[in-house]
Short mmCIF file of N, CA and C and ligand atoms in Angstrom, two decimals:
data_model
loop_
_atom_site.label_atom_id
_atom_site.label_comp_id
_atom_site.label_asym_id
_atom_site.label_seq_id
_atom_site.Cartn_x
_atom_site.Cartn_y
_atom_site.Cartn_z
N UNK A 1 201.43 -20.84 1.62
CA UNK A 1 200.67 -21.09 2.90
C UNK A 1 199.31 -20.34 2.80
N UNK A 2 198.20 -21.00 2.96
CA UNK A 2 196.93 -20.40 2.87
C UNK A 2 196.79 -19.55 4.17
N UNK A 3 195.63 -18.61 4.09
CA UNK A 3 195.36 -17.71 5.09
C UNK A 3 194.99 -18.39 6.39
N UNK A 4 194.22 -19.55 6.37
CA UNK A 4 193.91 -20.16 7.44
C UNK A 4 195.13 -20.76 8.34
N UNK A 5 195.99 -21.49 7.45
CA UNK A 5 197.20 -22.06 8.01
C UNK A 5 197.99 -20.92 8.72
N UNK A 6 197.96 -19.77 8.16
CA UNK A 6 198.66 -18.64 8.78
C UNK A 6 197.85 -17.90 9.92
N UNK A 7 196.70 -18.30 10.18
CA UNK A 7 195.80 -17.79 11.28
C UNK A 7 195.65 -16.32 11.13
N UNK A 8 195.57 -15.94 9.80
CA UNK A 8 195.36 -14.41 9.69
C UNK A 8 194.00 -14.00 10.11
N UNK A 9 193.06 -14.90 10.35
CA UNK A 9 191.77 -14.66 10.86
C UNK A 9 191.88 -13.91 12.34
N UNK A 10 192.96 -14.09 12.96
CA UNK A 10 193.08 -13.54 14.32
C UNK A 10 193.68 -11.99 14.23
N UNK A 11 193.99 -11.66 13.03
CA UNK A 11 194.46 -10.23 12.87
C UNK A 11 193.43 -9.18 12.86
N UNK A 12 193.54 -8.31 13.79
CA UNK A 12 192.44 -7.23 13.93
C UNK A 12 192.89 -5.96 12.85
N UNK A 13 194.21 -5.86 12.85
CA UNK A 13 194.64 -4.60 12.11
C UNK A 13 196.14 -4.76 11.81
N UNK A 14 196.47 -4.36 10.63
CA UNK A 14 197.94 -4.33 10.37
C UNK A 14 198.42 -3.01 10.83
N UNK A 15 199.47 -3.17 11.81
CA UNK A 15 200.00 -2.04 12.54
C UNK A 15 201.22 -1.41 11.72
N UNK A 16 201.96 -2.40 11.34
CA UNK A 16 203.26 -2.03 10.46
C UNK A 16 203.26 -2.98 9.24
N UNK A 17 203.20 -2.36 8.02
CA UNK A 17 203.26 -3.15 6.81
C UNK A 17 204.61 -3.85 6.57
N UNK A 18 204.51 -4.91 5.71
CA UNK A 18 205.88 -5.59 5.41
C UNK A 18 206.86 -4.60 4.92
N UNK A 19 206.49 -3.53 4.13
CA UNK A 19 207.41 -2.56 3.63
C UNK A 19 208.10 -1.68 4.77
N UNK A 20 207.17 -1.37 5.80
CA UNK A 20 207.72 -0.62 6.85
C UNK A 20 208.67 -1.44 7.80
N UNK A 21 208.31 -2.72 7.83
CA UNK A 21 209.23 -3.59 8.60
C UNK A 21 210.50 -3.66 7.85
N UNK A 22 210.62 -3.97 6.64
CA UNK A 22 211.76 -3.94 5.85
C UNK A 22 212.68 -2.73 5.95
N UNK A 23 212.02 -1.59 5.86
CA UNK A 23 212.75 -0.27 5.98
C UNK A 23 213.35 -0.16 7.48
N UNK A 24 212.51 -0.59 8.41
CA UNK A 24 213.00 -0.65 9.69
C UNK A 24 214.31 -1.41 9.96
N UNK A 25 214.21 -2.63 9.25
CA UNK A 25 215.43 -3.53 9.46
C UNK A 25 216.63 -2.83 8.73
N UNK A 26 216.37 -2.13 7.56
CA UNK A 26 217.50 -1.36 6.99
C UNK A 26 218.17 -0.35 7.92
N UNK A 27 217.28 0.33 8.61
CA UNK A 27 217.84 1.36 9.56
C UNK A 27 218.62 0.71 10.68
N UNK A 28 218.15 -0.34 11.21
CA UNK A 28 218.85 -0.97 12.30
C UNK A 28 220.08 -1.75 11.89
N UNK A 29 220.04 -2.27 10.62
CA UNK A 29 221.30 -2.85 10.18
C UNK A 29 222.31 -1.80 9.97
N UNK A 30 222.01 -0.63 9.45
CA UNK A 30 222.89 0.48 9.27
C UNK A 30 223.50 1.02 10.68
N UNK A 31 222.61 1.03 11.64
CA UNK A 31 223.14 1.34 13.00
C UNK A 31 224.07 0.30 13.48
N UNK A 32 223.72 -0.90 13.37
CA UNK A 32 224.64 -2.07 13.75
C UNK A 32 225.88 -2.04 13.08
N UNK A 33 225.93 -1.86 11.76
CA UNK A 33 227.11 -1.74 10.95
C UNK A 33 228.12 -0.72 11.56
N UNK A 34 227.48 0.43 11.99
CA UNK A 34 228.29 1.47 12.50
C UNK A 34 228.98 1.07 13.75
N UNK A 35 228.16 0.44 14.65
CA UNK A 35 228.68 -0.01 15.96
C UNK A 35 229.85 -1.00 15.73
N UNK A 36 229.66 -2.01 14.86
CA UNK A 36 230.62 -3.12 14.62
C UNK A 36 231.82 -2.56 13.99
N UNK A 37 231.74 -1.46 13.13
CA UNK A 37 232.99 -1.04 12.38
C UNK A 37 233.59 0.05 13.14
N UNK A 38 232.81 0.74 14.13
CA UNK A 38 233.56 1.92 14.84
C UNK A 38 234.03 1.47 16.29
N UNK A 39 233.61 0.35 16.71
CA UNK A 39 234.16 -0.15 18.08
C UNK A 39 234.92 -1.44 17.89
N UNK A 40 235.82 -1.63 18.73
CA UNK A 40 236.60 -2.87 18.62
C UNK A 40 235.92 -3.94 19.40
N UNK A 41 236.03 -5.17 18.95
CA UNK A 41 235.61 -6.32 19.65
C UNK A 41 234.14 -6.36 20.18
N UNK A 42 233.27 -5.96 19.28
CA UNK A 42 231.83 -5.98 19.69
C UNK A 42 231.27 -7.29 19.62
N UNK A 43 230.54 -7.72 20.57
CA UNK A 43 229.78 -9.00 20.59
C UNK A 43 228.29 -8.85 20.37
N UNK A 44 227.64 -9.45 19.43
CA UNK A 44 226.30 -9.23 19.12
C UNK A 44 225.39 -10.45 19.50
N UNK A 45 224.41 -10.34 20.29
CA UNK A 45 223.56 -11.52 20.72
C UNK A 45 222.22 -11.10 20.28
N UNK A 46 221.44 -12.20 19.91
CA UNK A 46 219.93 -11.94 19.75
C UNK A 46 219.18 -13.11 20.41
N UNK A 47 217.94 -12.61 20.78
CA UNK A 47 217.12 -13.37 21.59
C UNK A 47 216.11 -14.29 20.92
N UNK A 48 216.34 -15.77 21.06
CA UNK A 48 215.35 -16.63 20.45
C UNK A 48 214.02 -16.83 21.33
N UNK A 49 212.92 -17.17 20.93
CA UNK A 49 212.74 -17.55 19.65
C UNK A 49 212.36 -16.31 18.66
N UNK A 50 211.62 -15.41 19.30
CA UNK A 50 211.11 -14.35 18.48
C UNK A 50 211.98 -13.66 17.66
N UNK A 51 213.32 -13.29 18.01
CA UNK A 51 214.12 -12.52 17.24
C UNK A 51 214.73 -13.17 16.08
N UNK A 52 214.56 -14.50 15.89
CA UNK A 52 215.18 -15.33 14.85
C UNK A 52 215.08 -14.44 13.43
N UNK A 53 213.87 -14.17 13.12
CA UNK A 53 213.54 -13.50 11.79
C UNK A 53 214.22 -12.21 11.68
N UNK A 54 214.13 -11.34 12.85
CA UNK A 54 214.82 -10.00 12.65
C UNK A 54 216.36 -10.25 12.55
N UNK A 55 216.96 -11.23 13.21
CA UNK A 55 218.39 -11.42 13.17
C UNK A 55 218.73 -11.80 11.72
N UNK A 56 217.85 -12.67 11.16
CA UNK A 56 218.20 -13.03 9.65
C UNK A 56 218.13 -11.85 8.75
N UNK A 57 217.17 -10.96 9.05
CA UNK A 57 217.15 -9.79 8.15
C UNK A 57 218.32 -8.95 8.35
N UNK A 58 218.77 -8.83 9.68
CA UNK A 58 219.96 -7.98 9.86
C UNK A 58 221.29 -8.53 9.24
N UNK A 59 221.34 -9.95 9.48
CA UNK A 59 222.48 -10.69 8.92
C UNK A 59 222.64 -10.53 7.37
N UNK A 60 221.44 -10.70 6.81
CA UNK A 60 221.41 -10.54 5.34
C UNK A 60 221.90 -9.01 4.84
N UNK A 61 221.39 -8.15 5.63
CA UNK A 61 221.89 -6.75 5.16
C UNK A 61 223.33 -6.41 5.50
N UNK A 62 223.77 -6.95 6.64
CA UNK A 62 225.15 -6.84 6.98
C UNK A 62 226.03 -7.45 5.84
N UNK A 63 225.74 -8.62 5.55
CA UNK A 63 226.53 -9.45 4.53
C UNK A 63 226.48 -8.68 3.26
N UNK A 64 225.32 -8.10 2.86
CA UNK A 64 225.30 -7.24 1.61
C UNK A 64 226.13 -6.04 1.61
N UNK A 65 226.36 -5.54 2.93
CA UNK A 65 227.22 -4.39 3.16
C UNK A 65 228.73 -4.81 3.28
N UNK A 66 228.94 -6.07 3.25
CA UNK A 66 230.33 -6.56 3.31
C UNK A 66 230.78 -6.73 4.89
N UNK A 67 229.82 -6.78 5.67
CA UNK A 67 230.12 -7.04 7.10
C UNK A 67 229.75 -8.46 7.48
N UNK A 68 230.80 -9.36 7.71
CA UNK A 68 230.55 -10.77 8.02
C UNK A 68 230.64 -10.90 9.56
N UNK A 69 229.51 -10.68 10.28
CA UNK A 69 229.62 -10.76 11.75
C UNK A 69 228.79 -11.80 12.48
N UNK A 70 229.39 -12.60 13.23
CA UNK A 70 228.46 -13.60 13.83
C UNK A 70 227.41 -12.97 14.79
N UNK A 71 226.26 -13.40 14.73
CA UNK A 71 225.21 -12.84 15.55
C UNK A 71 224.83 -14.22 16.38
N UNK A 72 225.14 -14.05 17.83
CA UNK A 72 225.00 -15.23 18.67
C UNK A 72 223.61 -15.35 19.30
N UNK A 73 222.97 -16.49 19.16
CA UNK A 73 221.66 -16.60 19.79
C UNK A 73 221.74 -16.97 21.22
N UNK A 74 220.78 -16.37 22.02
CA UNK A 74 220.54 -16.74 23.43
C UNK A 74 219.12 -17.07 23.46
N UNK A 75 218.58 -18.11 24.21
CA UNK A 75 217.19 -18.40 24.27
C UNK A 75 216.80 -17.75 25.54
N UNK A 76 215.70 -17.05 25.39
CA UNK A 76 215.05 -16.34 26.51
C UNK A 76 213.64 -16.74 26.56
N UNK A 77 212.96 -16.71 27.65
CA UNK A 77 211.47 -16.95 27.78
C UNK A 77 210.88 -16.09 28.89
N UNK A 78 209.97 -15.37 28.50
CA UNK A 78 209.18 -14.55 29.58
C UNK A 78 207.72 -14.79 29.50
N UNK A 79 207.20 -15.09 28.29
CA UNK A 79 205.79 -14.93 28.00
C UNK A 79 205.18 -16.51 28.04
N UNK A 80 206.00 -17.46 27.70
CA UNK A 80 205.50 -18.94 27.74
C UNK A 80 204.24 -19.23 27.14
N UNK A 81 204.04 -18.77 25.95
CA UNK A 81 202.73 -18.86 25.21
C UNK A 81 201.57 -18.19 26.04
N UNK A 82 201.67 -17.27 26.83
CA UNK A 82 200.73 -16.39 27.35
C UNK A 82 200.94 -15.15 26.89
N UNK A 83 200.07 -14.11 27.23
CA UNK A 83 200.19 -12.72 26.78
C UNK A 83 200.73 -11.83 28.15
N UNK A 84 201.13 -12.43 29.04
CA UNK A 84 201.53 -11.75 30.25
C UNK A 84 203.10 -12.01 30.48
N UNK A 85 203.94 -10.93 30.80
CA UNK A 85 205.29 -11.23 30.99
C UNK A 85 205.48 -11.75 32.44
N UNK A 86 206.22 -12.85 32.62
CA UNK A 86 206.41 -13.46 33.92
C UNK A 86 207.53 -12.75 34.67
N UNK A 87 207.52 -12.79 36.05
CA UNK A 87 208.61 -12.16 36.78
C UNK A 87 209.96 -12.75 36.51
N UNK A 88 209.99 -14.14 36.29
CA UNK A 88 211.26 -14.79 36.17
C UNK A 88 211.50 -15.00 34.67
N UNK A 89 212.62 -14.42 34.17
CA UNK A 89 212.96 -14.64 32.78
C UNK A 89 213.99 -15.65 32.68
N UNK A 90 213.63 -16.68 31.80
CA UNK A 90 214.62 -17.85 31.75
C UNK A 90 215.64 -17.43 30.71
N UNK A 91 216.91 -17.58 30.91
CA UNK A 91 217.93 -17.21 30.03
C UNK A 91 218.84 -18.44 29.91
N UNK A 92 219.01 -19.02 28.71
CA UNK A 92 219.93 -20.11 28.34
C UNK A 92 221.18 -19.61 27.70
N UNK A 93 222.23 -19.46 28.53
CA UNK A 93 223.46 -18.89 28.02
C UNK A 93 224.66 -19.77 28.30
N UNK A 94 224.39 -21.09 28.54
CA UNK A 94 225.46 -22.20 28.92
C UNK A 94 226.47 -22.18 27.75
N UNK A 95 226.12 -21.90 26.51
CA UNK A 95 226.99 -22.04 25.39
C UNK A 95 227.97 -20.84 25.24
N UNK A 96 227.71 -19.79 26.11
CA UNK A 96 228.49 -18.48 25.84
C UNK A 96 229.83 -18.68 26.70
N UNK A 97 230.96 -18.23 26.00
CA UNK A 97 232.12 -18.23 26.92
C UNK A 97 232.17 -16.93 27.60
N UNK A 98 231.91 -17.10 29.07
CA UNK A 98 231.66 -15.77 29.78
C UNK A 98 232.89 -15.01 29.90
N UNK A 99 234.11 -15.55 29.95
CA UNK A 99 235.37 -14.96 30.03
C UNK A 99 235.64 -13.96 28.82
N UNK A 100 234.90 -14.24 27.73
CA UNK A 100 235.06 -13.46 26.48
C UNK A 100 234.41 -12.27 26.50
N UNK A 101 233.61 -12.06 27.48
CA UNK A 101 232.67 -10.79 27.59
C UNK A 101 233.35 -9.65 28.45
N UNK A 102 234.37 -9.98 29.10
CA UNK A 102 235.16 -9.09 29.92
C UNK A 102 235.60 -7.81 29.10
N UNK A 103 235.28 -6.70 29.50
CA UNK A 103 235.60 -5.40 28.78
C UNK A 103 235.04 -5.13 27.51
N UNK A 104 234.14 -6.00 27.00
CA UNK A 104 233.64 -5.90 25.65
C UNK A 104 232.42 -5.04 25.62
N UNK A 105 232.15 -4.47 24.36
CA UNK A 105 230.96 -3.82 24.07
C UNK A 105 229.92 -4.97 23.66
N UNK A 106 228.76 -5.04 24.22
CA UNK A 106 227.71 -6.08 23.86
C UNK A 106 226.67 -5.25 23.22
N UNK A 107 226.10 -5.92 22.02
CA UNK A 107 224.91 -5.37 21.53
C UNK A 107 223.84 -6.49 21.60
N UNK A 108 222.71 -6.14 22.25
CA UNK A 108 221.60 -7.16 22.41
C UNK A 108 220.59 -6.77 21.50
N UNK A 109 220.00 -7.76 20.73
CA UNK A 109 218.99 -7.41 19.70
C UNK A 109 217.75 -8.30 20.07
N UNK A 110 216.70 -7.63 19.95
CA UNK A 110 215.30 -8.44 20.12
C UNK A 110 214.32 -7.84 19.12
N UNK A 111 213.27 -8.59 19.05
CA UNK A 111 212.16 -8.19 18.17
C UNK A 111 211.34 -6.94 18.84
N UNK A 112 211.07 -7.18 20.18
CA UNK A 112 210.31 -6.14 20.77
C UNK A 112 210.78 -5.83 22.13
N UNK A 113 210.80 -4.49 22.55
CA UNK A 113 211.12 -4.20 23.87
C UNK A 113 209.70 -3.54 24.48
N UNK A 114 209.20 -4.48 25.36
CA UNK A 114 207.80 -4.01 25.86
C UNK A 114 207.94 -3.67 27.28
N UNK A 115 207.77 -4.63 28.27
CA UNK A 115 207.85 -4.26 29.69
C UNK A 115 209.36 -4.02 29.97
N UNK A 116 210.23 -4.47 29.11
CA UNK A 116 211.70 -4.36 29.25
C UNK A 116 212.25 -5.38 30.21
N UNK A 117 211.33 -6.43 30.76
CA UNK A 117 211.85 -7.37 31.69
C UNK A 117 212.88 -8.24 31.09
N UNK A 118 212.72 -8.67 29.75
CA UNK A 118 213.50 -9.71 29.27
C UNK A 118 214.85 -9.03 29.00
N UNK A 119 214.85 -7.92 28.35
CA UNK A 119 216.16 -7.16 28.13
C UNK A 119 216.91 -6.73 29.27
N UNK A 120 216.08 -6.25 30.29
CA UNK A 120 216.84 -5.94 31.53
C UNK A 120 217.55 -7.17 32.19
N UNK A 121 216.88 -8.25 32.24
CA UNK A 121 217.60 -9.43 32.78
C UNK A 121 218.74 -9.82 31.96
N UNK A 122 218.70 -9.89 30.64
CA UNK A 122 219.89 -10.11 29.83
C UNK A 122 220.96 -9.23 30.06
N UNK A 123 220.56 -7.95 29.98
CA UNK A 123 221.66 -6.82 30.24
C UNK A 123 222.37 -6.99 31.56
N UNK A 124 221.57 -7.22 32.61
CA UNK A 124 222.11 -7.43 33.94
C UNK A 124 223.17 -8.69 33.90
N UNK A 125 222.72 -9.73 33.24
CA UNK A 125 223.55 -10.89 33.16
C UNK A 125 224.93 -10.63 32.46
N UNK A 126 224.84 -9.87 31.34
CA UNK A 126 226.08 -9.49 30.53
C UNK A 126 226.96 -8.58 31.40
N UNK A 127 226.38 -7.66 32.19
CA UNK A 127 227.20 -6.79 32.99
C UNK A 127 227.90 -7.65 34.05
N UNK A 128 227.06 -8.66 34.69
CA UNK A 128 227.63 -9.58 35.71
C UNK A 128 228.96 -10.25 35.25
N UNK A 129 228.77 -10.66 33.93
CA UNK A 129 229.97 -11.41 33.27
C UNK A 129 231.15 -10.55 32.95
N UNK A 130 230.99 -9.10 33.12
CA UNK A 130 232.10 -8.26 33.03
C UNK A 130 232.06 -7.50 31.76
N UNK A 131 230.86 -7.44 31.03
CA UNK A 131 230.87 -6.52 29.88
C UNK A 131 231.04 -5.11 30.25
N UNK A 132 231.62 -4.30 29.34
CA UNK A 132 231.96 -2.99 29.60
C UNK A 132 230.71 -2.05 29.35
N UNK A 133 230.03 -2.33 28.41
CA UNK A 133 228.86 -1.59 27.88
C UNK A 133 227.94 -2.46 27.14
N UNK A 134 226.58 -2.07 27.28
CA UNK A 134 225.56 -2.88 26.60
C UNK A 134 224.67 -2.01 25.91
N UNK A 135 224.57 -2.20 24.50
CA UNK A 135 223.80 -1.41 23.64
C UNK A 135 222.54 -2.26 23.24
N UNK A 136 221.44 -1.60 23.00
CA UNK A 136 220.23 -2.25 22.82
C UNK A 136 219.62 -1.81 21.45
N UNK A 137 219.27 -2.90 20.67
CA UNK A 137 218.66 -2.61 19.36
C UNK A 137 217.51 -3.52 19.22
N UNK A 138 216.34 -2.90 18.98
CA UNK A 138 215.02 -3.68 18.68
C UNK A 138 214.27 -3.37 17.41
N UNK A 139 213.61 -4.27 16.87
CA UNK A 139 212.78 -3.92 15.66
C UNK A 139 211.66 -3.04 16.14
N UNK A 140 211.05 -3.23 17.28
CA UNK A 140 209.96 -2.42 17.67
C UNK A 140 210.08 -2.19 19.19
N UNK A 141 209.84 -0.94 19.58
CA UNK A 141 209.85 -0.55 20.95
C UNK A 141 208.50 0.03 21.23
N UNK A 142 207.85 -0.69 22.37
CA UNK A 142 206.56 -0.10 22.82
C UNK A 142 206.86 1.02 23.70
N UNK A 143 206.36 2.32 23.49
CA UNK A 143 206.74 3.34 24.34
C UNK A 143 205.64 3.60 25.43
N UNK A 144 206.08 2.95 26.52
CA UNK A 144 205.22 3.01 27.66
C UNK A 144 206.12 3.25 28.92
N UNK A 145 205.44 3.58 30.01
CA UNK A 145 206.17 3.73 31.17
C UNK A 145 206.53 2.34 31.80
N UNK A 146 207.82 2.20 31.89
CA UNK A 146 208.34 0.82 32.41
C UNK A 146 208.68 0.89 33.83
N UNK A 147 208.49 -0.34 34.43
CA UNK A 147 208.96 -0.44 35.76
C UNK A 147 210.50 -0.54 35.80
N UNK A 148 211.19 -1.08 34.86
CA UNK A 148 212.52 -0.91 34.87
C UNK A 148 213.09 0.09 33.93
N UNK A 149 214.25 0.60 34.37
CA UNK A 149 214.78 1.72 33.60
C UNK A 149 215.57 1.27 32.34
N UNK A 150 214.89 1.02 31.27
CA UNK A 150 215.52 0.62 30.08
C UNK A 150 214.88 1.24 28.77
N UNK A 151 215.81 1.40 27.81
CA UNK A 151 215.31 2.13 26.59
C UNK A 151 216.13 1.59 25.59
N UNK A 152 215.71 1.58 24.25
CA UNK A 152 216.41 1.00 23.11
C UNK A 152 217.50 2.15 22.79
N UNK A 153 218.69 1.77 22.31
CA UNK A 153 219.60 2.76 21.77
C UNK A 153 219.18 2.89 20.35
N UNK A 154 218.54 1.90 19.75
CA UNK A 154 218.13 1.85 18.26
C UNK A 154 216.84 1.15 18.28
N UNK A 155 215.76 1.80 17.82
CA UNK A 155 214.51 1.07 17.63
C UNK A 155 214.01 1.34 16.13
N UNK A 156 213.86 0.23 15.45
CA UNK A 156 213.37 0.44 13.94
C UNK A 156 212.00 1.04 13.84
N UNK A 157 211.21 0.59 14.82
CA UNK A 157 209.75 1.09 14.83
C UNK A 157 209.41 1.44 16.22
N UNK A 158 208.47 2.37 16.47
CA UNK A 158 207.93 2.65 17.73
C UNK A 158 206.48 2.74 17.74
N UNK A 159 205.84 2.25 18.90
CA UNK A 159 204.41 2.32 18.93
C UNK A 159 203.99 2.70 20.40
N UNK A 160 202.85 3.35 20.56
CA UNK A 160 202.28 3.50 21.72
C UNK A 160 201.03 2.83 22.00
N UNK A 161 200.75 1.85 21.06
CA UNK A 161 199.56 1.11 21.20
C UNK A 161 199.84 0.04 22.31
N UNK A 162 198.71 -0.25 23.05
CA UNK A 162 198.89 -1.18 24.15
C UNK A 162 198.49 -2.53 23.88
N UNK A 163 197.78 -2.88 22.70
CA UNK A 163 197.47 -4.28 22.34
C UNK A 163 198.52 -5.15 22.23
N UNK A 164 198.28 -6.49 22.37
CA UNK A 164 199.21 -7.52 22.11
C UNK A 164 199.53 -7.57 20.56
N UNK A 165 200.68 -7.78 20.15
CA UNK A 165 201.09 -7.68 18.78
C UNK A 165 201.62 -8.96 18.25
N UNK A 166 201.54 -9.22 16.97
CA UNK A 166 202.14 -10.48 16.51
C UNK A 166 202.69 -10.29 15.19
N UNK A 167 203.49 -11.18 14.60
CA UNK A 167 204.10 -11.15 13.29
C UNK A 167 205.56 -10.85 13.27
N UNK A 168 206.25 -11.23 12.18
CA UNK A 168 207.74 -10.94 12.15
C UNK A 168 208.48 -11.55 13.36
N UNK A 169 208.09 -12.73 13.77
CA UNK A 169 208.77 -13.30 14.83
C UNK A 169 207.93 -13.31 16.15
N UNK A 170 207.07 -12.40 16.24
CA UNK A 170 206.27 -12.15 17.50
C UNK A 170 205.13 -13.15 17.31
N UNK A 171 204.89 -13.91 18.41
CA UNK A 171 204.00 -15.07 18.29
C UNK A 171 202.80 -14.71 19.15
N UNK A 172 201.59 -15.21 18.80
CA UNK A 172 200.50 -15.13 19.61
C UNK A 172 200.03 -16.63 19.85
N UNK A 173 200.28 -17.08 21.25
CA UNK A 173 200.17 -18.49 21.61
C UNK A 173 200.85 -19.55 20.61
N UNK A 174 202.06 -19.23 20.12
CA UNK A 174 202.78 -20.00 19.22
C UNK A 174 202.37 -19.86 17.71
N UNK A 175 201.39 -18.97 17.53
CA UNK A 175 201.02 -18.78 16.11
C UNK A 175 201.47 -17.38 15.57
N UNK A 176 201.42 -17.13 14.31
CA UNK A 176 201.58 -15.82 13.69
C UNK A 176 203.06 -15.41 13.56
N UNK A 177 203.95 -16.13 14.02
CA UNK A 177 205.33 -15.72 13.91
C UNK A 177 205.68 -15.37 12.44
N UNK A 178 205.18 -16.16 11.51
CA UNK A 178 205.52 -16.07 10.10
C UNK A 178 204.91 -14.87 9.39
N UNK A 179 203.97 -14.16 9.86
CA UNK A 179 203.45 -13.04 9.22
C UNK A 179 204.62 -12.14 8.84
N UNK A 180 204.61 -11.54 7.64
CA UNK A 180 205.71 -10.63 7.21
C UNK A 180 205.35 -9.27 7.70
N UNK A 181 204.24 -9.04 8.30
CA UNK A 181 203.93 -7.59 8.88
C UNK A 181 203.60 -7.73 10.40
N UNK A 182 203.41 -6.60 11.11
CA UNK A 182 203.23 -6.61 12.44
C UNK A 182 201.73 -6.18 12.66
N UNK A 183 201.01 -7.25 13.36
CA UNK A 183 199.58 -6.98 13.51
C UNK A 183 199.10 -6.85 14.84
N UNK A 184 198.14 -6.15 15.08
CA UNK A 184 197.24 -5.99 16.42
C UNK A 184 196.39 -7.34 16.39
N UNK A 185 196.42 -7.95 17.48
CA UNK A 185 195.62 -9.22 17.57
C UNK A 185 194.28 -8.92 18.23
N UNK A 186 193.25 -9.47 17.78
CA UNK A 186 191.84 -9.27 18.25
C UNK A 186 191.70 -9.73 19.68
O1 LIG B 1 209.99 -6.45 27.10
P1 LIG B 1 209.26 -7.67 27.43
O2 LIG B 1 207.96 -7.38 28.08
O3 LIG B 1 210.21 -8.59 28.35
O4 LIG B 1 208.97 -8.47 26.10
C1 LIG B 1 209.90 -8.77 25.15
C2 LIG B 1 210.13 -10.31 24.89
O5 LIG B 1 208.91 -11.00 24.81
C3 LIG B 1 209.03 -11.84 23.55
O6 LIG B 1 209.71 -13.04 23.99
P2 LIG B 1 208.84 -14.35 24.75
O7 LIG B 1 209.26 -14.49 26.18
O8 LIG B 1 207.38 -14.31 24.25
O9 LIG B 1 209.62 -15.61 23.94
P3 LIG B 1 209.83 -15.87 22.37
O10 LIG B 1 211.00 -15.04 21.98
O11 LIG B 1 210.21 -17.34 22.36
O12 LIG B 1 208.59 -15.44 21.67
C4 LIG B 1 209.91 -11.02 22.73
O13 LIG B 1 210.45 -11.86 21.65
C5 LIG B 1 210.94 -10.45 23.58
O14 LIG B 1 212.05 -11.21 23.83
N1 LIG B 2 203.96 -11.53 20.40
C1 LIG B 2 204.27 -10.64 21.36
N2 LIG B 2 205.27 -10.79 22.20
C2 LIG B 2 205.46 -9.75 23.09
N3 LIG B 2 206.40 -9.73 24.11
C3 LIG B 2 206.27 -8.60 24.75
N4 LIG B 2 205.09 -7.88 24.15
C4 LIG B 2 204.61 -8.62 23.20
C5 LIG B 2 203.69 -8.47 22.22
O1 LIG B 2 202.93 -7.36 22.18
N5 LIG B 2 203.58 -9.47 21.40
#
């Protein structure tokens, strides 16, 4: 893929290199392996579209460690190709068997925890379905003061930068998801 096709001209700065992202995925996979192996009946969900790549990285690492665990996708949408989080988070969870969540530990995985709006809505939904406990793992946590009280139990990377970010699944107006590193957008 050439640079123009990848829209790398929009990249202002590389915030986390590909190597840092891969190492962060290693740490998250190790954390997830511990949860899956030490607690019974854990269900793991990840948020499409942005988290598809991070979920693939985790899945690959779990399999390499001998853990064959289904990571279940849920489609959520808060930004709708804008750079502002909307108040209403769309959650598509019709394919989930709600009665199977009763009393279970749920792990929610996403690429970024930013305002926390998306994660908070999904966590609330899981608890409404009867989940006992919800644990949160993200590739990247933006350390800001949030309106909602939510924090990652495991964050592979952390930043205090305020700019919009892209790469490793994070898109900028539908572009740049394929970048292997996380970039600040101009
Ligand atoms: O903490 P928040 O401020 O809620 O932001 C985090 C969410 O924003 C992005 O998703 P988006 O709604 O852009 O959809 P996408 O996954 O299809 O990119 C990202 O993938 C997270 O799910
Ligand atoms: N692409 C992208 N998606 C986000 N969702 C929440 N914050 C961000 C961000 O900085 N970049």
